[in-house]
Amino acid sequence: MTDDMRPIGSGLERLLRDIGMPRIFDIGRLADEWPEVAGEPFAALSQPASYRGGELVIQATDGASASLLKFHVGGLVERLTERYGPGVVTTVRIRVGGAKKGL
């Protein structure tokens, strides 16, 4: 690659931020890195489910896990801020279980 050629992604996020677009956040990457990024107890009891407008929704394995995780949300937001930057994840919502199966 010559000096005047750079991958388009290298400046795209900065350009979008400069024109007022929200920061790009890759929820798939977060899912892959979840055990490392989230730490315990989140890694063992939950998975990221969705992200929109600064809100990360995580899915807890059951109600008891969700109750426990609520006490640790502040630490999770701090770890996410350290990893992905300030303002990317501002709130975390915890939901229990997944889609219902059959009848």
PDB file of C-alpha atoms in Angstrom:
ATOM      1  CA  MET A   1       0.000   0.000   0.000  1.00  0.00           C
ATOM      2  CA  THR A   2       1.387   3.404  -0.926  1.00  0.00           C
ATOM      3  CA  ASP A   3       1.664   6.311   1.513  1.00  0.00           C
ATOM      4  CA  ASP A   4      -1.308   8.119  -0.023  1.00  0.00           C
ATOM      5  CA  MET A   5      -3.618   5.100   0.291  1.00  0.00           C
ATOM      6  CA  ARG A   6      -5.234   4.350   3.654  1.00  0.00           C
ATOM      7  CA  PRO A   7      -8.097   2.030   4.594  1.00  0.00           C
ATOM      8  CA  ILE A   8     -11.390   3.932   4.544  1.00  0.00           C
ATOM      9  CA  GLY A   9     -12.229   2.848   8.075  1.00  0.00           C
ATOM     10  CA  SER A  10      -9.175   4.567   9.537  1.00  0.00           C
ATOM     11  CA  GLY A  11     -10.804   8.007   9.430  1.00  0.00           C
ATOM     12  CA  LEU A  12     -14.463   7.168   8.954  1.00  0.00           C
ATOM     13  CA  GLU A  13     -15.392   7.128  12.639  1.00  0.00           C
ATOM     14  CA  ARG A  14     -13.735  10.521  13.221  1.00  0.00           C
ATOM     15  CA  LEU A  15     -15.476  12.000  10.167  1.00  0.00           C
ATOM     16  CA  LEU A  16     -18.889  10.733  11.294  1.00  0.00           C
ATOM     17  CA  ARG A  17     -18.335  12.098  14.812  1.00  0.00           C
ATOM     18  CA  ASP A  18     -17.276  15.493  13.377  1.00  0.00           C
ATOM     19  CA  ILE A  19     -20.549  15.796  11.444  1.00  0.00           C
ATOM     20  CA  GLY A  20     -22.602  14.844  14.502  1.00  0.00           C
ATOM     21  CA  MET A  21     -23.179  11.134  13.934  1.00  0.00           C
ATOM     22  CA  PRO A  22     -23.034   8.838  16.971  1.00  0.00           C
ATOM     23  CA  ARG A  23     -19.940   6.727  17.498  1.00  0.00           C
ATOM     24  CA  ILE A  24     -19.885   3.385  15.726  1.00  0.00           C
ATOM     25  CA  PHE A  25     -20.143   0.526  18.216  1.00  0.00           C
ATOM     26  CA  ASP A  26     -19.755  -3.101  17.184  1.00  0.00           C
ATOM     27  CA  ILE A  27     -22.030  -5.250  19.367  1.00  0.00           C
ATOM     28  CA  GLY A  28     -20.683  -8.364  17.628  1.00  0.00           C
ATOM     29  CA  ARG A  29     -17.170  -7.488  18.751  1.00  0.00           C
ATOM     30  CA  LEU A  30     -18.452  -6.916  22.280  1.00  0.00           C
ATOM     31  CA  ALA A  31     -20.131 -10.341  22.253  1.00  0.00           C
ATOM     32  CA  ASP A  32     -16.836 -11.960  21.217  1.00  0.00           C
ATOM     33  CA  GLU A  33     -14.921 -10.069  23.909  1.00  0.00           C
ATOM     34  CA  TRP A  34     -17.643 -10.320  26.581  1.00  0.00           C
ATOM     35  CA  PRO A  35     -15.860 -12.634  29.061  1.00  0.00           C
ATOM     36  CA  GLU A  36     -12.736 -10.458  28.980  1.00  0.00           C
ATOM     37  CA  VAL A  37     -14.492  -7.074  28.968  1.00  0.00           C
ATOM     38  CA  ALA A  38     -17.364  -7.786  31.358  1.00  0.00           C
ATOM     39  CA  GLY A  39     -15.469  -9.760  33.955  1.00  0.00           C
ATOM     40  CA  GLU A  40     -17.248 -11.563  36.753  1.00  0.00           C
ATOM     41  CA  PRO A  41     -20.043 -11.948  37.602  1.00  0.00           C
ATOM     42  CA  PHE A  42     -21.277 -10.747  34.180  1.00  0.00           C
ATOM     43  CA  ALA A  43     -19.228 -13.148  32.060  1.00  0.00           C
ATOM     44  CA  ALA A  44     -20.746 -16.226  33.674  1.00  0.00           C
ATOM     45  CA  LEU A  45     -24.305 -14.959  34.063  1.00  0.00           C
ATOM     46  CA  SER A  46     -25.098 -12.895  30.966  1.00  0.00           C
ATOM     47  CA  GLN A  47     -24.504 -12.019  27.322  1.00  0.00           C
ATOM     48  CA  PRO A  48     -24.879  -8.716  25.460  1.00  0.00           C
ATOM     49  CA  ALA A  49     -28.185  -8.705  23.570  1.00  0.00           C
ATOM     50  CA  SER A  50     -28.449  -5.311  21.866  1.00  0.00           C
ATOM     51  CA  TYR A  51     -27.122  -1.780  21.791  1.00  0.00           C
ATOM     52  CA  ARG A  52     -28.756   1.464  20.774  1.00  0.00           C
ATOM     53  CA  GLY A  53     -28.096   5.091  21.585  1.00  0.00           C
ATOM     54  CA  GLY A  54     -25.715   4.438  24.459  1.00  0.00           C
ATOM     55  CA  GLU A  55     -27.903   1.778  26.067  1.00  0.00           C
ATOM     56  CA  LEU A  56     -26.523  -1.742  26.276  1.00  0.00           C
ATOM     57  CA  VAL A  57     -29.079  -4.464  26.923  1.00  0.00           C
ATOM     58  CA  ILE A  58     -27.708  -7.631  28.444  1.00  0.00           C
ATOM     59  CA  GLN A  59     -29.536 -10.890  28.832  1.00  0.00           C
ATOM     60  CA  ALA A  60     -29.188 -12.620  32.188  1.00  0.00           C
ATOM     61  CA  THR A  61     -29.541 -16.385  32.496  1.00  0.00           C
ATOM     62  CA  ASP A  62     -32.337 -16.150  35.091  1.00  0.00           C
ATOM     63  CA  GLY A  63     -34.067 -13.826  37.545  1.00  0.00           C
ATOM     64  CA  ALA A  64     -31.664 -14.478  40.407  1.00  0.00           C
ATOM     65  CA  SER A  65     -28.714 -13.653  38.143  1.00  0.00           C
ATOM     66  CA  ALA A  66     -30.410 -10.450  36.968  1.00  0.00           C
ATOM     67  CA  SER A  67     -30.924  -9.366  40.576  1.00  0.00           C
ATOM     68  CA  LEU A  68     -27.264  -9.986  41.398  1.00  0.00           C
ATOM     69  CA  LEU A  69     -26.025  -8.202  38.269  1.00  0.00           C
ATOM     70  CA  LYS A  70     -28.025  -5.052  39.052  1.00  0.00           C
ATOM     71  CA  PHE A  71     -25.700  -4.422  41.995  1.00  0.00           C
ATOM     72  CA  HIS A  72     -22.646  -4.509  39.687  1.00  0.00           C
ATOM     73  CA  VAL A  73     -23.843  -2.399  36.733  1.00  0.00           C
ATOM     74  CA  GLY A  74     -21.741   0.628  37.742  1.00  0.00           C
ATOM     75  CA  GLY A  75     -18.527  -1.387  37.549  1.00  0.00           C
ATOM     76  CA  LEU A  76     -19.544  -2.796  34.178  1.00  0.00           C
ATOM     77  CA  VAL A  77     -20.140   0.681  32.756  1.00  0.00           C
ATOM     78  CA  GLU A  78     -16.705   1.740  34.038  1.00  0.00           C
ATOM     79  CA  ARG A  79     -15.014  -1.252  32.333  1.00  0.00           C
ATOM     80  CA  LEU A  80     -16.871  -0.568  29.083  1.00  0.00           C
ATOM     81  CA  THR A  81     -15.848   3.094  29.233  1.00  0.00           C
ATOM     82  CA  GLU A  82     -12.203   2.123  29.742  1.00  0.00           C
ATOM     83  CA  ARG A  83     -12.369  -0.275  26.793  1.00  0.00           C
ATOM     84  CA  TYR A  84     -14.502   1.625  24.265  1.00  0.00           C
ATOM     85  CA  GLY A  85     -14.290   5.259  25.382  1.00  0.00           C
ATOM     86  CA  PRO A  86     -16.487   7.710  27.275  1.00  0.00           C
ATOM     87  CA  GLY A  87     -20.119   8.031  26.266  1.00  0.00           C
ATOM     88  CA  VAL A  88     -20.292   4.841  24.212  1.00  0.00           C
ATOM     89  CA  VAL A  89     -22.194   2.873  26.850  1.00  0.00           C
ATOM     90  CA  THR A  90     -24.024   5.177  29.232  1.00  0.00           C
ATOM     91  CA  THR A  91     -26.669   2.813  30.592  1.00  0.00           C
ATOM     92  CA  VAL A  92     -27.118  -0.923  30.987  1.00  0.00           C
ATOM     93  CA  ARG A  93     -30.506  -2.607  31.055  1.00  0.00           C
ATOM     94  CA  ILE A  94     -30.793  -6.219  32.185  1.00  0.00           C
ATOM     95  CA  ARG A  95     -33.437  -8.539  30.827  1.00  0.00           C
ATOM     96  CA  VAL A  96     -34.056 -12.146  31.811  1.00  0.00           C
ATOM     97  CA  GLY A  97     -33.931 -15.117  29.460  1.00  0.00           C
ATOM     98  CA  GLY A  98     -34.521 -15.147  25.763  1.00  0.00           C
ATOM     99  CA  ALA A  99     -37.289 -15.638  23.297  1.00  0.00           C
ATOM    100  CA  LYS A 100     -39.998 -18.072  24.357  1.00  0.00           C
ATOM    101  CA  LYS A 101     -39.913 -21.447  22.635  1.00  0.00           C
ATOM    102  CA  GLY A 102     -43.007 -23.006  21.174  1.00  0.00           C
ATOM    103  CA  LEU A 103     -46.174 -23.683  23.158  1.00  0.00           C
TER     104      LEU A 103
END
